Amino acid sequence: MFEQRTLSRRERERLIHRQEILDAALELFAQKGFYNVTMKEIAERAEFAVGTLYKFFQSKQHLYKSLILERTIHFHNTLINVLDEEMDDPLEQIEKFIMTKMGLLGKHIAIIRLYFTEIYRVNPTIKADLEAELTRMRREFRTKLSALMERAINAGLIRRSDPMHMAMALDGLMKGFVFGYLEESFGKDPSEIDYEKLEKLFAEDYAKTVREVFFKGALASTAA
Amino acid sequence: MFEQRTLSRRERERLIHRQEILDAALELFAQKGFYNVTMKEIAERAEFAVGTLYKFFQSKQHLYKSLILERTIHFHNTLINVLDEEMDDPLEQIEKFIMTKMGLLGKHIAIIRLYFTEIYRVNPTIKADLEAELTRMRREFRTKLSALMERAINAGLIRRSDPMHMAMALDGLMKGFVFGYLEESFGKDPSEIDYEKLEKLFAEDYAKTVREVFFKGALASTAA
Amino acid sequence: MFEQRTLSRRERERLIHRQEILDAALELFAQKGFYNVTMKEIAERAEFAVGTLYKFFQSKQHLYKSLILERTIHFHNTLINVLDEEMDDPLEQIEKFIMTKMGLLGKHIAIIRLYFTEIYRVNPTIKADLEAELTRMRREFRTKLSALMERAINAGLIRRSDPMHMAMALDGLMKGFVFGYLEESFGKDPSEIDYEKLEKLFAEDYAKTVREVFFKGALASTAA
Amino acid sequence: MFEQRTLSRRERERLIHRQEILDAALELFAQKGFYNVTMKEIAERAEFAVGTLYKFFQSKQHLYKSLILERTIHFHNTLINVLDEEMDDPLEQIEKFIMTKMGLLGKHIAIIRLYFTEIYRVNPTIKADLEAELTRMRREFRTKLSALMERAINAGLIRRSDPMHMAMALDGLMKGFVFGYLEESFGKDPSEIDYEKLEKLFAEDYAKTVREVFFKGALASTAA
DNA sequence: AATGAATGAGGGTTCATTCAT
DNA sequence: CATGAATGAACCCTCATTCAT
């Protein structure tokens, strides 16, 4: 009966190995980009032979797809959980959303950079698959963030405005910090990046600015 | 200015051919990414032979570097011109800056996407070269936008705050719309994109939201 | 003969398993050729794991060698038995030989095709082994068929001629039908071949033509 | 006007190079089989770089297809020319056909062996293409040889019989000698084969036996 | 004996770059 | 300058074989 829940040793090991490969791939892809990483390199970092990679993933592109998808889903679910919470105060929920997302962004810069380095001319089936899934997630996200804005507007907490535009503005503001950071980091040696500091930067400094600008705007008069 | 006259026909033609190659390369790179475009393809679209490309650019990477750099410089100069103008009203200048940048973003999505699809493991010399130049421009830009913010703060037009943070917030807000758009466009066939509509979208709708949110913020109370 | 009794259950099972592997291999090799069949495929069809195949055969090439050899020996022995029979009428014996061989050919097209799709660059030892054995059999076969022809010639039943040439002609005539058939079947999906019909075709129609042409020739005058 | 007939130097060189590649490939394939020859080997023997091979042929399989097809067409056309001649004496024409085919067989053993070493699991489009062409040729050949037999039968020169069976018997008899030879040659080192002697063997000895057996049959009585 | 995950050498193919014309 | 055929290093992927369980 409960064997269904309990994976066999074999199966458990397989999953661990799969994760090890994905972890190695993420590090390398994020550092050097999809086309500058060889399967051999991934294998070496994951401490397997090339052939083993192909036991887990049909091709380099499938590996990439799995990587993007699995990490994105985690990211997505965390945010959707916040948006799905039933909180009485929409502003508080928006704040929580900001804090959560900024925390994630600072922690997962690697996968975000990867996410924006699409592989065109990818096997069409893979691309379609990946896109379908991502589109579904983006739509859900947009809808729910927009709904939260609408709740805030209807509660008179946020200015009358198109809730979707507000959602885009808030999300764009946060994304903007990520790309500002990525731009800055182009020149840096990836091994020199202080990930702890980075996380803190996003979770504290950047998050604070996002909240202030988003809520209060920049004008002095509005602060009055 | 007047150097144009001193160019011989030969030299003028050379420059035109160079531009044709860069234009062809930009279209292809933006559509398919650096690694999915071959020198042969670029040559064909530019209506030259492969060998000819190498008369103008040492390597594919040098071509890419020139492309990024020249387009970025144009982009950069346009914005710097706005920031360098001596206007009496800082808010008006910020507004002009927003309108100008949003106009540029909508018009040059291709090169922006390319700019963020870096080529790592690029020949180190090239990378260093490119980075040095880009860093110089970014620094200049940040400094000048920050200075504008400071002028606005000192004039009591914008809330007391770190001018650099304000600069990052404004710029991030605009960048955020670009990446929101890019994310949306992943699934689309590049040939189906309506560039006129896109330009208008950025110059009008998105620009409006940027201005509203940046200046007034989202809170209902602040609008009072 | 009686060794069969002395085999332990273990040993008997081993032999059965070995046969199952060889059967699976023959089907696959005949269908797709040596280089298009993987050990994994053979293992799956034989319902064993890959590792098990290596308990029975040192390598893929050894497996192939065993397959060719064992099947060829069966084929060979059947024909030799006919040639070794002590029959009074050489013509009758030739007829029996034709019928037997045509029956075998129609029944074992698969192994024949395989036999002609040699693996060159095979491990030299294997090749030498296989060749030595095959050469021995071919020599025995040729000698005995030739002897039969000689008996027929000496009995005045067959035209004075080189017995070896007559042997080659008869055997060639039969082989010719096989390759005529193989040529025809290239375009066909192997799963669509009607093996029963094929067997009948060889045993009846083709065999009849072989007998007529071999014995009587084509000329009208000779039939008179 | 006549430029159409006159190939440019470039084009002429291209054709020569193409032929050199096909020649190198034939030698190697015939010696070692499709799967035991690497593109690198072919390139080396043809004195080109691997990349160059791909300028002429899309893939190894396309190269193989071109090889088979072009050589087969030559072979085919030579025979069809004989069958299409308008000769008064059908028997004379059959004799000429035998001599021509035996001459070709002895001269082109390599391509024949290759022709029977099909590549299954070949790209389906290639296979279909190749098969369609081969089937068309086989059909034409069979029809024309059969028609010749019919003419001979109607002229009372050959026994009343199914012309198609007679055609198959004659062709099979000749093919049989080829496979008899191939079987014999398995064990030999390909470099040791005396091609001149081989050609003579087919054109003289074997051809003589074919004619005798096919026309007169083996029976002593028929020779009377 | 049986299993099947792991190995890694080897082959097909691509494409940036060169160079003779 | 312009051309494009030729080059060959490098990469993705396959699959025969091994070995710990």
PDB file of N, CA and C in Angstrom, chain B residues 113-175:
ATOM      1  N   ARG B 113      17.346  43.089 -26.569  1.00  0.00           N
ATOM      2  CA  ARG B 113      17.361  41.647 -26.328  1.00  0.00           C
ATOM      3  C   ARG B 113      18.781  41.123 -26.534  1.00  0.00           C
ATOM      4  N   LEU B 114      19.390  41.568 -27.609  1.00  0.00           N
ATOM      5  CA  LEU B 114      20.726  41.107 -27.927  1.00  0.00           C
ATOM      6  C   LEU B 114      21.715  41.493 -26.826  1.00  0.00           C
ATOM      7  N   TYR B 115      21.564  42.705 -26.354  1.00  0.00           N
ATOM      8  CA  TYR B 115      22.438  43.248 -25.329  1.00  0.00           C
ATOM      9  C   TYR B 115      22.408  42.379 -24.070  1.00  0.00           C
ATOM     10  N   PHE B 116      21.259  41.783 -23.813  1.00  0.00           N
ATOM     11  CA  PHE B 116      21.154  40.955 -22.610  1.00  0.00           C
ATOM     12  C   PHE B 116      21.497  39.493 -22.861  1.00  0.00           C
ATOM     13  N   THR B 117      21.656  39.126 -24.101  1.00  0.00           N
ATOM     14  CA  THR B 117      22.094  37.773 -24.425  1.00  0.00           C
ATOM     15  C   THR B 117      23.591  37.820 -24.624  1.00  0.00           C
ATOM     16  N   GLU B 118      24.277  38.024 -23.587  1.00  0.00           N
ATOM     17  CA  GLU B 118      25.717  38.217 -23.697  1.00  0.00           C
ATOM     18  C   GLU B 118      26.417  36.987 -24.247  1.00  0.00           C
ATOM     19  N   ILE B 119      27.552  37.205 -24.805  1.00  0.00           N
ATOM     20  CA  ILE B 119      28.411  36.091 -25.153  1.00  0.00           C
ATOM     21  C   ILE B 119      29.527  36.037 -24.138  1.00  0.00           C
ATOM     22  N   TYR B 120      29.409  35.088 -23.280  1.00  0.00           N
ATOM     23  CA  TYR B 120      30.520  34.888 -22.353  1.00  0.00           C
ATOM     24  C   TYR B 120      31.553  34.098 -23.123  1.00  0.00           C
ATOM     25  N   ARG B 121      32.546  33.756 -22.497  1.00  0.00           N
ATOM     26  CA  ARG B 121      33.666  32.987 -23.040  1.00  0.00           C
ATOM     27  C   ARG B 121      34.129  33.563 -24.391  1.00  0.00           C
ATOM     28  N   VAL B 122      33.634  34.752 -24.626  1.00  0.00           N
ATOM     29  CA  VAL B 122      34.057  35.501 -25.764  1.00  0.00           C
ATOM     30  C   VAL B 122      35.565  35.675 -25.602  1.00  0.00           C
ATOM     31  N   ASN B 123      36.245  35.859 -26.684  1.00  0.00           N
ATOM     32  CA  ASN B 123      37.664  36.179 -26.602  1.00  0.00           C
ATOM     33  C   ASN B 123      37.870  37.225 -25.510  1.00  0.00           C
ATOM     34  N   PRO B 124      38.670  36.910 -24.500  1.00  0.00           N
ATOM     35  CA  PRO B 124      38.804  37.799 -23.344  1.00  0.00           C
ATOM     36  C   PRO B 124      39.105  39.251 -23.713  1.00  0.00           C
ATOM     37  N   THR B 125      39.924  39.446 -24.712  1.00  0.00           N
ATOM     38  CA  THR B 125      40.258  40.817 -25.103  1.00  0.00           C
ATOM     39  C   THR B 125      39.008  41.562 -25.559  1.00  0.00           C
ATOM     40  N   ILE B 126      38.238  40.872 -26.389  1.00  0.00           N
ATOM     41  CA  ILE B 126      37.010  41.498 -26.865  1.00  0.00           C
ATOM     42  C   ILE B 126      36.109  41.834 -25.702  1.00  0.00           C
ATOM     43  N   LYS B 127      35.932  40.872 -24.835  1.00  0.00           N
ATOM     44  CA  LYS B 127      35.043  41.057 -23.699  1.00  0.00           C
ATOM     45  C   LYS B 127      35.485  42.264 -22.884  1.00  0.00           C
ATOM     46  N   ALA B 128      36.752  42.300 -22.600  1.00  0.00           N
ATOM     47  CA  ALA B 128      37.288  43.397 -21.798  1.00  0.00           C
ATOM     48  C   ALA B 128      37.018  44.737 -22.484  1.00  0.00           C
ATOM     49  N   ASP B 129      37.331  44.775 -23.766  1.00  0.00           N
ATOM     50  CA  ASP B 129      37.094  45.965 -24.582  1.00  0.00           C
ATOM     51  C   ASP B 129      35.658  46.451 -24.482  1.00  0.00           C
ATOM     52  N   LEU B 130      34.790  45.499 -24.790  1.00  0.00           N
ATOM     53  CA  LEU B 130      33.356  45.801 -24.818  1.00  0.00           C
ATOM     54  C   LEU B 130      32.891  46.249 -23.439  1.00  0.00           C
ATOM     55  N   GLU B 131      33.292  45.485 -22.436  1.00  0.00           N
ATOM     56  CA  GLU B 131      32.872  45.779 -21.075  1.00  0.00           C
ATOM     57  C   GLU B 131      33.351  47.155 -20.634  1.00  0.00           C
ATOM     58  N   ALA B 132      34.590  47.446 -20.946  1.00  0.00           N
ATOM     59  CA  ALA B 132      35.155  48.733 -20.529  1.00  0.00           C
ATOM     60  C   ALA B 132      34.297  49.860 -21.084  1.00  0.00           C
ATOM     61  N   GLU B 133      33.990  49.734 -22.348  1.00  0.00           N
ATOM     62  CA  GLU B 133      33.199  50.770 -23.015  1.00  0.00           C
ATOM     63  C   GLU B 133      31.803  50.865 -22.400  1.00  0.00           C
ATOM     64  N   LEU B 134      31.178  49.708 -22.238  1.00  0.00           N
ATOM     65  CA  LEU B 134      29.817  49.699 -21.701  1.00  0.00           C
ATOM     66  C   LEU B 134      29.798  50.246 -20.268  1.00  0.00           C
ATOM     67  N   THR B 135      30.779  49.835 -19.509  1.00  0.00           N
ATOM     68  CA  THR B 135      30.837  50.282 -18.116  1.00  0.00           C
ATOM     69  C   THR B 135      30.965  51.799 -18.054  1.00  0.00           C
ATOM     70  N   ARG B 136      31.805  52.323 -18.930  1.00  0.00           N
ATOM     71  CA  ARG B 136      31.979  53.772 -18.985  1.00  0.00           C
ATOM     72  C   ARG B 136      30.636  54.463 -19.256  1.00  0.00           C
ATOM     73  N   MET B 137      29.912  53.912 -20.222  1.00  0.00           N
ATOM     74  CA  MET B 137      28.630  54.518 -20.570  1.00  0.00           C
ATOM     75  C   MET B 137      27.620  54.393 -19.439  1.00  0.00           C
ATOM     76  N   ARG B 138      27.558  53.193 -18.854  1.00  0.00           N
ATOM     77  CA  ARG B 138      26.611  52.991 -17.754  1.00  0.00           C
ATOM     78  C   ARG B 138      26.889  53.955 -16.604  1.00  0.00           C
ATOM     79  N   ARG B 139      28.158  54.097 -16.330  1.00  0.00           N
ATOM     80  CA  ARG B 139      28.530  54.980 -15.224  1.00  0.00           C
ATOM     81  C   ARG B 139      28.103  56.425 -15.525  1.00  0.00           C
ATOM     82  N   GLU B 140      28.413  56.843 -16.726  1.00  0.00           N
ATOM     83  CA  GLU B 140      28.033  58.202 -17.111  1.00  0.00           C
ATOM     84  C   GLU B 140      26.523  58.385 -16.996  1.00  0.00           C
ATOM     85  N   PHE B 141      25.811  57.397 -17.507  1.00  0.00           N
ATOM     86  CA  PHE B 141      24.358  57.470 -17.492  1.00  0.00           C
ATOM     87  C   PHE B 141      23.823  57.552 -16.064  1.00  0.00           C
ATOM     88  N   ARG B 142      24.288  56.650 -15.233  1.00  0.00           N
ATOM     89  CA  ARG B 142      23.842  56.611 -13.835  1.00  0.00           C
ATOM     90  C   ARG B 142      24.133  57.922 -13.131  1.00  0.00           C
ATOM     91  N   THR B 143      25.339  58.400 -13.350  1.00  0.00           N
ATOM     92  CA  THR B 143      25.735  59.641 -12.690  1.00  0.00           C
ATOM     93  C   THR B 143      24.827  60.793 -13.106  1.00  0.00           C
ATOM     94  N   LYS B 144      24.555  60.863 -14.387  1.00  0.00           N
ATOM     95  CA  LYS B 144      23.771  61.997 -14.870  1.00  0.00           C
ATOM     96  C   LYS B 144      22.301  61.906 -14.496  1.00  0.00           C
ATOM     97  N   LEU B 145      21.777  60.666 -14.524  1.00  0.00           N
ATOM     98  CA  LEU B 145      20.380  60.525 -14.128  1.00  0.00           C
ATOM     99  C   LEU B 145      20.252  60.810 -12.637  1.00  0.00           C
ATOM    100  N   SER B 146      21.222  60.326 -11.905  1.00  0.00           N
ATOM    101  CA  SER B 146      21.249  60.559 -10.464  1.00  0.00           C
ATOM    102  C   SER B 146      21.333  62.061 -10.166  1.00  0.00           C
ATOM    103  N   ALA B 147      22.148  62.739 -10.945  1.00  0.00           N
ATOM    104  CA  ALA B 147      22.299  64.186 -10.743  1.00  0.00           C
ATOM    105  C   ALA B 147      20.975  64.909 -10.995  1.00  0.00           C
ATOM    106  N   LEU B 148      20.292  64.449 -12.029  1.00  0.00           N
ATOM    107  CA  LEU B 148      18.986  65.056 -12.328  1.00  0.00           C
ATOM    108  C   LEU B 148      18.030  64.851 -11.156  1.00  0.00           C
ATOM    109  N   MET B 149      18.050  63.658 -10.611  1.00  0.00           N
ATOM    110  CA  MET B 149      17.199  63.369  -9.458  1.00  0.00           C
ATOM    111  C   MET B 149      17.563  64.294  -8.300  1.00  0.00           C
ATOM    112  N   GLU B 150      18.841  64.449  -8.122  1.00  0.00           N
ATOM    113  CA  GLU B 150      19.295  65.291  -7.014  1.00  0.00           C
ATOM    114  C   GLU B 150      18.802  66.723  -7.193  1.00  0.00           C
ATOM    115  N   ARG B 151      18.912  67.207  -8.421  1.00  0.00           N
ATOM    116  CA  ARG B 151      18.400  68.555  -8.693  1.00  0.00           C
ATOM    117  C   ARG B 151      16.923  68.637  -8.317  1.00  0.00           C
ATOM    118  N   ALA B 152      16.185  67.599  -8.673  1.00  0.00           N
ATOM    119  CA  ALA B 152      14.746  67.619  -8.388  1.00  0.00           C
ATOM    120  C   ALA B 152      14.491  67.564  -6.885  1.00  0.00           C
ATOM    121  N   ILE B 153      15.298  66.762  -6.200  1.00  0.00           N
ATOM    122  CA  ILE B 153      15.140  66.673  -4.738  1.00  0.00           C
ATOM    123  C   ILE B 153      15.468  68.012  -4.091  1.00  0.00           C
ATOM    124  N   ASN B 154      16.594  68.570  -4.536  1.00  0.00           N
ATOM    125  CA  ASN B 154      17.004  69.855  -3.966  1.00  0.00           C
ATOM    126  C   ASN B 154      16.007  70.963  -4.261  1.00  0.00           C
ATOM    127  N   ALA B 155      15.341  70.822  -5.386  1.00  0.00           N
ATOM    128  CA  ALA B 155      14.315  71.839  -5.699  1.00  0.00           C
ATOM    129  C   ALA B 155      13.024  71.544  -4.948  1.00  0.00           C
ATOM    130  N   GLY B 156      13.056  70.505  -4.113  1.00  0.00           N
ATOM    131  CA  GLY B 156      11.870  70.167  -3.331  1.00  0.00           C
ATOM    132  C   GLY B 156      10.756  69.555  -4.150  1.00  0.00           C
ATOM    133  N   LEU B 157      11.140  69.088  -5.349  1.00  0.00           N
ATOM    134  CA  LEU B 157      10.097  68.541  -6.218  1.00  0.00           C
ATOM    135  C   LEU B 157       9.908  67.054  -5.990  1.00  0.00           C
ATOM    136  N   ILE B 158      10.960  66.435  -5.505  1.00  0.00           N
ATOM    137  CA  ILE B 158      10.894  64.998  -5.274  1.00  0.00           C
ATOM    138  C   ILE B 158      11.274  64.737  -3.824  1.00  0.00           C
ATOM    139  N   ARG B 159      10.647  63.718  -3.269  1.00  0.00           N
ATOM    140  CA  ARG B 159      10.854  63.402  -1.863  1.00  0.00           C
ATOM    141  C   ARG B 159      12.332  63.240  -1.538  1.00  0.00           C
ATOM    142  N   ARG B 160      12.672  63.641  -0.355  1.00  0.00           N
ATOM    143  CA  ARG B 160      14.036  63.422   0.137  1.00  0.00           C
ATOM    144  C   ARG B 160      14.317  61.920   0.092  1.00  0.00           C
ATOM    145  N   SER B 161      15.297  61.551  -0.589  1.00  0.00           N
ATOM    146  CA  SER B 161      15.644  60.131  -0.705  1.00  0.00           C
ATOM    147  C   SER B 161      16.996  60.030  -1.388  1.00  0.00           C
ATOM    148  N   ASP B 162      17.518  58.851  -1.409  1.00  0.00           N
ATOM    149  CA  ASP B 162      18.810  58.658  -2.082  1.00  0.00           C
ATOM    150  C   ASP B 162      18.605  58.852  -3.588  1.00  0.00           C
ATOM    151  N   PRO B 163      19.251  59.847  -4.177  1.00  0.00           N
ATOM    152  CA  PRO B 163      19.021  60.105  -5.607  1.00  0.00           C
ATOM    153  C   PRO B 163      19.351  58.890  -6.473  1.00  0.00           C
ATOM    154  N   MET B 164      20.383  58.161  -6.072  1.00  0.00           N
ATOM    155  CA  MET B 164      20.761  56.978  -6.858  1.00  0.00           C
ATOM    156  C   MET B 164      19.654  55.934  -6.817  1.00  0.00           C
ATOM    157  N   HIS B 165      19.037  55.765  -5.643  1.00  0.00           N
ATOM    158  CA  HIS B 165      17.933  54.810  -5.562  1.00  0.00           C
ATOM    159  C   HIS B 165      16.773  55.241  -6.430  1.00  0.00           C
ATOM    160  N   MET B 166      16.525  56.520  -6.434  1.00  0.00           N
ATOM    161  CA  MET B 166      15.435  57.025  -7.266  1.00  0.00           C
ATOM    162  C   MET B 166      15.743  56.768  -8.746  1.00  0.00           C
ATOM    163  N   ALA B 167      17.001  57.010  -9.081  1.00  0.00           N
ATOM    164  CA  ALA B 167      17.410  56.782 -10.470  1.00  0.00           C
ATOM    165  C   ALA B 167      17.219  55.313 -10.841  1.00  0.00           C
ATOM    166  N   MET B 168      17.649  54.444  -9.942  1.00  0.00           N
ATOM    167  CA  MET B 168      17.495  53.012 -10.217  1.00  0.00           C
ATOM    168  C   MET B 168      16.029  52.615 -10.328  1.00  0.00           C
ATOM    169  N   ALA B 169      15.219  53.189  -9.468  1.00  0.00           N
ATOM    170  CA  ALA B 169      13.802  52.844  -9.494  1.00  0.00           C
ATOM    171  C   ALA B 169      13.185  53.271 -10.823  1.00  0.00           C
ATOM    172  N   LEU B 170      13.450  54.502 -11.221  1.00  0.00           N
ATOM    173  CA  LEU B 170      12.867  54.978 -12.478  1.00  0.00           C
ATOM    174  C   LEU B 170      13.362  54.127 -13.648  1.00  0.00           C
ATOM    175  N   ASP B 171      14.653  53.926 -13.706  1.00  0.00           N
ATOM    176  CA  ASP B 171      15.189  53.169 -14.825  1.00  0.00           C
ATOM    177  C   ASP B 171      14.706  51.722 -14.799  1.00  0.00           C
ATOM    178  N   GLY B 172      14.662  51.166 -13.579  1.00  0.00           N
ATOM    179  CA  GLY B 172      14.180  49.794 -13.442  1.00  0.00           C
ATOM    180  C   GLY B 172      12.729  49.669 -13.880  1.00  0.00           C
ATOM    181  N   LEU B 173      11.943  50.630 -13.537  1.00  0.00           N
ATOM    182  CA  LEU B 173      10.529  50.597 -13.921  1.00  0.00           C
ATOM    183  C   LEU B 173      10.410  50.496 -15.442  1.00  0.00           C
ATOM    184  N   MET B 174      11.195  51.285 -16.127  1.00  0.00           N
ATOM    185  CA  MET B 174      11.142  51.257 -17.594  1.00  0.00           C
ATOM    186  C   MET B 174      11.676  49.948 -18.151  1.00  0.00           C
ATOM    187  N   LYS B 175      12.811  49.520 -17.627  1.00  0.00           N
ATOM    188  CA  LYS B 175      13.376  48.238 -18.059  1.00  0.00           C
ATOM    189  C   LYS B 175      12.404  47.093 -17.812  1.00  0.00           C
TER     190      LYS B 175
END
